[in-house]
Amino acid sequence: MDKNQMKLTSSEIGTLWGEYVNGTMTDTVNRYMVTIIEDASIKAIFEDAIETFSRQKKQLVTFIENEGFPIPNGFSETDFNKGAERLFTDIFCLNYLHVMTLHGLLGHTTSLGVSVRKDLREFYDSCDNDAKRMYHQTIELLLEKGSFQRDPMFYPSKQTEFISSKDFTDGFFGKGRRLTATEIISISFNLKKSIMAKTLAIAFGQVAQNKLVKEFLTDTEKTSDDQIKMFTKIMQEDNLPVPKSLETEVTTSTNSPFSDKLMMYHIGFLFQAAQAYHGTGLASAMRTDLVVAFEGVILKNILVTKKWFNIMVKYGWLEQPPLAPNREELAKEN
C-alpha cells in the first residue's frame, strides 16, 4: 500500500482544518502589518512570513480537497480593510510576529504528533522548520533593536541541593520559599502572553464597530490586566523583573484595519491557547499559592471563552470543524 494514499484520520483532518483557519487569521494580520511597517529589516521578515504561509496554504488546500472535505472559509482580504491607518508601531508588529511564531511552533508540533501518513508528517516537518527559522529571525532582530525581553537571571549555587522540608510547598502567609527556575518558566511565559492579549484587546476595542464586541474586548482587557498584576506581584515579591507592557505601542487610530469577526476570533484564539500554557504552569507549580493562582486563571478564562463562544455563534462567525458521523440520523434515513 502507498503510505501516501491512506485515508487521513479524524485527528489528521482536524489538524489541517485548524492550521488553515488559524493560519489565514495570522496571515491577514501580517498582510496589514506589512503595509504600515516602515523599518526595512522588520518589513523583510513579514514579507518572508507571508510568502511562507502562501506555500503552506496551497499544500493545506490540496490535502483537504483530496480527502473530499470543503475548504474552510477562514479569513481573507474581506477581513482586511485596506488603507486603514496605522494601529501599531513597528516594534509591536515584530513582537506580535514573534509571539505568533511561538504559537505556530506548538501547533505544528501537535499536528506532527497526531499525523501518521508520511506526506503529512513531512509537511508538518517543513512547517516546523519554517517556524524555527522565523523564531530565530524575530529574536535576532528584537535583540538588535534592544526590544527582546529576557527572563530573570539567576546566580549559580556552589553545589546541588535537595528539598528538605514540607514547607517547600507553602506559599501563603509570608512563609513561602523563593520561586524555582522551573516555576519562573511558566510565570514569565504567561506574563508575556497576557501582555500581548491585553494590548490586542486595547487596540481591537479601540476600533471595533459592534457594541457587544467592544464590551467583550473591554472585559478581556481587564481580565488580562488582572492576570498580569497577579503574576507581576508574585515575581516582584522575589525582587525579580517582569516584562514591560506594550500598550504604548498602540496608536490613537479609531480606523479599524480588520473585521470584527477577525478581531473576536483572534482574542478567542489567544485565550484558548493560553489554557495550555496555564495548565503547564499548574503542573509545574510546587508552591500552593502558585497552584491557586493558575487554577483561578484557568477558571476565569473558561468564563471568558464561554462568553466569546456565545457572541461568535450569535453573529454566525464561528465555523464548525468536521464532525463525527451521526449514526442515529443515518439509520433514520433508511
XYZ file of N, CA and C in Angstrom, residues 49-215:
501
model
N 7.358 35.882 6.040
C 6.274 35.147 6.701
C 5.075 34.980 5.775
N 4.744 36.026 5.039
C 3.603 35.976 4.111
C 3.870 34.993 2.980
N 5.067 35.033 2.429
C 5.437 34.106 1.339
C 5.446 32.662 1.843
N 5.937 32.459 3.066
C 5.994 31.112 3.645
C 4.597 30.529 3.802
N 3.674 31.314 4.366
C 2.320 30.785 4.546
C 1.612 30.577 3.217
N 1.934 31.383 2.226
C 1.318 31.204 0.909
C 1.615 29.807 0.369
N 2.852 29.346 0.562
C 3.226 27.981 0.137
C 2.499 26.942 0.975
N 2.470 27.169 2.282
C 1.817 26.206 3.175
C 0.321 26.116 2.893
N -0.300 27.247 2.607
C -1.742 27.288 2.354
C -2.109 26.433 1.148
N -1.309 26.493 0.094
C -1.575 25.682 -1.105
C -1.547 24.202 -0.774
N -0.590 23.791 0.056
C -0.494 22.383 0.427
C -1.643 21.971 1.324
N -2.046 22.851 2.236
C -3.191 22.564 3.105
C -4.452 22.351 2.275
N -4.663 23.205 1.289
C -5.833 23.088 0.414
C -5.805 21.757 -0.331
N -4.637 21.381 -0.827
C -4.509 20.113 -1.561
C -4.858 18.927 -0.675
N -4.321 18.902 0.536
C -4.620 17.804 1.464
C -6.122 17.717 1.746
N -6.739 18.849 2.052
C -8.161 18.855 2.418
C -9.039 18.466 1.232
N -8.757 19.021 0.074
C -9.558 18.722 -1.126
C -9.448 17.259 -1.529
N -8.244 16.717 -1.437
C -8.042 15.318 -1.821
C -8.814 14.343 -0.942
N -9.180 14.786 0.267
C -9.968 13.941 1.163
C -11.463 14.186 1.001
N -11.816 15.129 0.129
C -13.224 15.385 -0.149
C -13.909 16.309 0.840
N -13.137 16.990 1.687
C -13.728 17.918 2.655
C -13.754 19.330 2.067
N -14.743 20.140 2.461
C -14.778 21.527 1.983
C -13.657 22.347 2.613
N -13.127 23.281 1.855
C -12.088 24.162 2.385
C -12.737 25.160 3.340
N -12.217 25.313 4.544
C -12.798 26.299 5.472
C -12.740 27.705 4.872
N -13.667 28.543 5.280
C -13.608 29.941 4.837
C -12.403 30.646 5.451
N -12.176 30.370 6.734
C -11.056 31.021 7.408
C -11.169 32.529 7.308
N -10.038 33.173 6.988
C -10.002 34.631 6.875
C -9.299 35.015 5.576
N -9.722 36.135 5.021
C -9.204 36.554 3.718
C -9.184 38.070 3.618
N -9.033 38.581 2.401
C -8.981 40.026 2.184
C -10.279 40.714 2.595
N -11.378 39.950 2.673
C -12.656 40.548 3.098
C -12.617 40.946 4.574
N -11.646 40.391 5.322
C -11.497 40.724 6.748
C -10.413 41.777 6.975
N -9.893 42.329 5.895
C -8.792 43.285 5.948
C -9.219 44.562 5.231
N -9.299 45.655 5.969
C -9.695 46.946 5.397
C -8.455 47.679 4.902
N -8.205 47.566 3.608
C -7.005 48.168 3.029
C -7.045 49.692 3.166
N -5.895 50.254 3.420
C -5.802 51.697 3.563
C -6.089 52.194 4.961
N -6.329 51.263 5.900
C -6.594 51.677 7.282
C -5.355 52.345 7.875
N -5.585 53.278 8.774
C -4.471 53.987 9.419
C -3.632 53.037 10.271
N -2.444 53.507 10.602
C -1.543 52.722 11.449
C -2.141 52.554 12.837
N -2.279 51.292 13.272
C -2.796 51.000 14.607
C -1.680 50.556 15.551
N -0.573 50.066 14.988
C 0.531 49.540 15.792
C 1.864 50.128 15.339
N 2.816 50.211 16.266
C 4.180 50.613 15.916
C 4.918 49.432 15.290
N 6.047 49.721 14.672
C 6.858 48.657 14.064
C 7.306 47.637 15.104
N 7.700 48.120 16.284
C 8.194 47.212 17.321
C 7.092 46.282 17.813
N 5.878 46.806 17.940
C 4.791 45.913 18.333
C 4.590 44.837 17.274
N 4.623 45.225 16.012
C 4.439 44.260 14.918
C 5.474 43.132 15.022
N 6.713 43.491 15.308
C 7.773 42.486 15.433
C 7.521 41.584 16.634
N 7.101 42.158 17.754
C 6.761 41.355 18.931
C 5.589 40.424 18.632
N 4.615 40.935 17.904
C 3.450 40.130 17.525
C 3.890 38.922 16.702
N 4.733 39.153 15.707
C 5.180 38.048 14.856
C 5.951 37.014 15.667
N 6.740 37.481 16.633
C 7.498 36.563 17.482
C 6.568 35.678 18.315
N 5.567 36.296 18.945
C 4.636 35.546 19.789
C 3.806 34.568 18.952
N 3.334 35.001 17.793
C 2.528 34.116 16.950
C 3.381 32.989 16.374
N 4.665 33.244 16.200
C 5.575 32.174 15.764
C 5.700 31.109 16.848
N 5.717 31.535 18.113
C 5.743 30.570 19.217
C 4.490 29.699 19.199
N 3.338 30.315 18.946
C 2.095 29.542 18.832
C 2.189 28.568 17.663
N 2.777 29.027 16.559
C 2.930 28.166 15.394
C 3.810 26.963 15.676
N 4.896 27.181 16.412
C 5.790 26.075 16.762
C 5.042 24.994 17.544
N 4.254 25.433 18.526
C 3.483 24.490 19.330
C 2.438 23.787 18.479
N 1.764 24.554 17.607
C 0.726 23.976 16.756
C 1.269 22.951 15.787
N 2.391 23.249 15.150
C 2.977 22.313 14.188
C 3.448 21.032 14.878
N 4.014 21.189 16.078
C 4.475 20.014 16.828
C 3.302 19.120 17.207
N 2.203 19.742 17.653
C 0.996 18.977 17.990
C 0.454 18.258 16.764
N 0.423 18.963 15.635
C -0.078 18.376 14.389
C 0.796 17.203 13.952
N 2.098 17.364 14.071
C 3.014 16.285 13.717
C 2.808 15.081 14.623
N 2.542 15.355 15.896
C 2.396 14.282 16.876
C 1.193 13.387 16.647
N 0.179 13.866 15.907
C -1.003 13.027 15.647
C -1.069 12.578 14.194
N -0.024 12.870 13.419
C -0.017 12.509 11.996
C 0.715 11.191 11.768
N 0.133 10.371 10.912
C 0.716 9.067 10.601
C 1.183 9.014 9.153
N 0.383 9.547 8.250
C 0.719 9.449 6.831
C 2.004 10.220 6.540
N 2.874 9.618 5.758
C 4.221 10.150 5.565
C 4.227 11.545 4.960
N 3.400 11.763 3.915
C 3.430 13.078 3.268
C 2.960 14.176 4.222
N 2.043 13.839 5.130
C 1.574 14.819 6.099
C 2.652 15.089 7.144
N 3.343 14.026 7.581
C 4.436 14.211 8.538
C 5.533 15.083 7.943
N 5.843 14.851 6.682
C 6.871 15.644 6.011
C 6.437 17.103 5.876
N 5.139 17.312 5.637
C 4.624 18.676 5.528
C 4.773 19.414 6.856
N 4.372 18.765 7.951
C 4.487 19.429 9.257
C 5.944 19.591 9.684
N 6.798 18.690 9.245
C 8.231 18.864 9.478
C 8.718 20.165 8.833
N 8.288 20.386 7.589
C 8.715 21.591 6.875
C 8.113 22.840 7.517
N 6.850 22.734 7.980
C 6.225 23.867 8.671
C 6.987 24.195 9.946
N 7.392 23.155 10.664
C 8.139 23.337 11.906
C 9.481 24.004 11.630
N 10.141 23.588 10.548
C 11.427 24.193 10.180
C 11.252 25.663 9.802
N 10.159 25.959 9.096
C 9.873 27.351 8.742
C 9.665 28.195 10.003
N 8.922 27.625 10.959
C 8.637 28.351 12.202
C 9.917 28.551 13.018
N 10.780 27.548 13.039
C 12.062 27.680 13.757
C 12.901 28.795 13.138
N 12.940 28.823 11.817
C 13.696 29.876 11.125
C 13.137 31.252 11.491
N 11.808 31.369 11.488
C 11.168 32.644 11.825
C 11.420 33.008 13.291
N 11.420 32.001 14.159
C 11.680 32.215 15.584
C 13.062 32.822 15.783
N 14.061 32.243 15.132
C 15.429 32.757 15.245
C 15.526 34.172 14.675
N 14.876 34.405 13.544
C 14.948 35.720 12.908
C 14.319 36.803 13.774
N 13.159 36.503 14.368
C 12.491 37.518 15.182
C 13.282 37.822 16.456
N 13.858 36.784 17.064
C 14.669 37.021 18.265
C 15.901 37.859 17.931
N 16.592 37.497 16.855
C 17.797 38.238 16.474
C 17.485 39.706 16.221
N 16.359 39.967 15.547
C 16.020 41.351 15.233
C 15.549 42.098 16.477
N 14.806 41.425 17.353
C 14.386 42.057 18.607
C 15.605 42.398 19.466
N 16.591 41.502 19.491
C 17.833 41.784 20.223
C 18.562 42.969 19.604
N 18.609 42.993 18.287
C 19.280 44.083 17.571
C 18.617 45.427 17.862
N 17.283 45.399 17.981
C 16.539 46.629 18.243
C 16.490 46.972 19.734
N 17.073 46.093 20.567
C 17.051 46.317 22.009
C 15.673 46.134 22.606
N 14.853 45.293 21.980
C 13.465 45.132 22.421
C 13.120 43.725 22.857
N 14.098 42.819 22.898
C 13.785 41.459 23.355
C 13.856 41.422 24.875
N 12.802 40.897 25.482
C 12.727 40.882 26.939
C 13.131 39.514 27.477
N 14.325 39.463 28.032
C 14.838 38.209 28.564
C 14.249 37.936 29.944
N 14.219 36.667 30.308
C 13.708 36.269 31.620
C 14.732 36.617 32.707
N 14.311 36.594 33.979
C 15.224 36.952 35.081
C 16.490 36.093 35.094
N 17.578 36.693 35.559
C 18.849 35.991 35.673
C 18.986 35.401 37.078
N 19.577 34.211 37.168
C 19.880 33.577 38.450
C 21.403 33.487 38.603
N 21.841 33.385 39.853
C 23.258 33.153 40.121
C 23.436 31.707 40.571
N 24.474 31.046 40.093
C 24.648 29.618 40.411
C 24.981 29.377 41.877
N 24.451 28.278 42.414
C 24.811 27.870 43.776
C 26.094 27.044 43.710
N 26.733 26.846 44.844
C 28.023 26.150 44.862
C 27.877 24.651 44.673
N 26.699 24.117 45.029
C 26.506 22.675 44.902
C 25.024 22.363 44.728
N 24.722 21.136 44.310
C 23.331 20.738 44.152
C 22.668 20.630 45.523
N 21.358 20.891 45.535
C 20.623 20.847 46.793
C 19.378 19.990 46.641
N 18.866 19.471 47.753
C 17.665 18.647 47.757
C 16.617 19.272 48.671
N 15.350 19.055 48.348
C 14.265 19.575 49.174
C 14.302 18.857 50.518
N 14.329 19.632 51.605
C 14.495 19.022 52.930
C 13.338 19.322 53.873
N 12.315 20.063 53.389
C 11.220 20.436 54.281
C 9.894 20.456 53.529
N 8.834 20.090 54.242
C 7.490 20.151 53.656
C 7.064 21.595 53.403
N 7.754 22.533 54.061
C 7.450 23.946 53.866
C 7.763 24.407 52.441
N 8.427 23.557 51.671
C 8.777 23.896 50.283
C 7.541 24.225 49.469
N 6.405 23.610 49.804
C 5.172 23.827 49.037
C 4.340 24.988 49.568
N 4.723 25.557 50.718
C 3.915 26.600 51.342
C 4.216 27.955 50.716
N 3.152 28.608 50.192
C 3.343 29.924 49.601
C 2.460 30.976 50.219
N 1.827 30.673 51.339
C 0.921 31.626 51.978
C 1.516 32.193 53.264
N 0.948 33.299 53.700
C 1.266 33.919 55.000
C 2.743 34.277 55.141
N 3.404 34.570 54.009
C 4.776 35.044 54.063
C 5.808 33.978 54.369
N 5.388 32.722 54.422
C 6.334 31.657 54.768
C 6.904 30.970 53.524
N 6.419 31.359 52.362
C 6.812 30.663 51.142
C 8.267 30.863 50.778
N 8.836 29.837 50.186
C 10.235 29.972 49.763
C 10.263 30.713 48.416
N 11.461 31.008 47.956
C 11.616 31.735 46.698
C 11.184 30.863 45.518
N 10.907 31.514 44.412
C 10.489 30.794 43.207
C 11.638 29.963 42.652
N 11.294 28.811 42.112
C 12.295 27.987 41.442
C 12.431 28.425 39.991
N 13.549 28.054 39.372
C 13.770 28.387 37.967
C 12.702 27.742 37.084
N 12.266 26.526 37.460
C 11.257 25.833 36.655
C 9.890 26.505 36.755
N 9.587 27.106 37.903
C 8.316 27.813 38.060
C 8.323 29.141 37.293
N 9.482 29.779 37.235
C 9.585 31.060 36.546
C 9.362 30.891 35.047
N 9.702 29.716 34.512
C 9.462 29.473 33.079
C 8.013 29.781 32.733
N 7.092 29.173 33.473
C 5.669 29.330 33.183
C 5.152 30.718 33.552
N 5.601 31.262 34.677
C 5.129 32.585 35.086
C 5.531 33.637 34.057
N 6.794 33.623 33.660
C 7.286 34.602 32.696
C 6.606 34.433 31.341
N 6.438 33.184 30.915
C 5.807 32.892 29.635
C 4.362 33.377 29.635
N 3.641 33.094 30.728
C 2.246 33.515 30.822
C 2.121 35.032 30.920
N 3.079 35.674 31.557
C 3.073 37.131 31.616
C 3.174 37.729 30.211
N 4.087 37.211 29.418
C 4.276 37.730 28.058
C 3.028 37.514 27.214
N 2.389 36.353 27.376
C 1.173 36.059 26.615
C 0.036 36.993 27.045
N -0.082 37.228 28.342
C -1.146 38.100 28.846
C -0.926 39.543 28.394
N 0.329 39.964 28.347
C 0.652 41.316 27.882
C 0.254 41.486 26.425
N 0.518 40.479 25.602
C 0.128 40.538 24.192
C -1.395 40.552 24.061
N -2.089 39.704 24.835
C -3.550 39.643 24.768
C -4.166 40.967 25.200
N -3.623 41.563 26.269
C -4.157 42.844 26.749
C -3.965 43.937 25.705
N -2.792 43.981 25.098
C -2.505 45.023 24.113
C -3.416 44.902 22.896
N -3.615 43.672 22.419
C -4.513 43.475 21.282
C -5.952 43.809 21.655
N -6.362 43.477 22.886
C -7.722 43.803 23.330
C -7.921 45.321 23.360
N -6.903 46.057 23.790
C -6.978 47.518 23.797
C -7.112 48.045 22.368
N -6.235 47.559 21.490
C -6.240 48.031 20.101
C -7.547 47.682 19.400
N -7.969 46.434 19.538
C -9.196 45.999 18.868
C -10.430 46.702 19.441
N -10.462 46.895 20.764
C -11.588 47.587 21.385
C -11.684 49.035 20.921
N -10.548 49.594 20.576
C -10.467 50.980 20.117
C -11.095 51.163 18.733
N -11.068 50.087 17.918
C -11.513 50.225 16.523
C -12.743 49.382 16.190
N -13.168 48.506 17.091
C -14.313 47.619 16.813
C -15.575 48.442 16.564
N -16.455 47.917 15.710
C -17.685 48.615 15.342
C -18.878 48.147 16.173
N -18.934 46.848 16.440
C -20.075 46.251 17.127
C -20.002 46.541 18.634
N -21.116 46.996 19.209
C -21.153 47.357 20.626
C -20.864 46.167 21.531
N -21.449 45.014 21.200
C -21.240 43.812 22.008
C -19.782 43.370 21.951
N -19.177 43.509 20.791
C -17.760 43.170 20.630
C -16.898 44.116 21.459
N -17.220 45.408 21.413
C -16.466 46.388 22.196
C -16.516 46.053 23.690
N -17.710 45.704 24.173
C -17.867 45.367 25.583
C -17.053 44.127 25.944
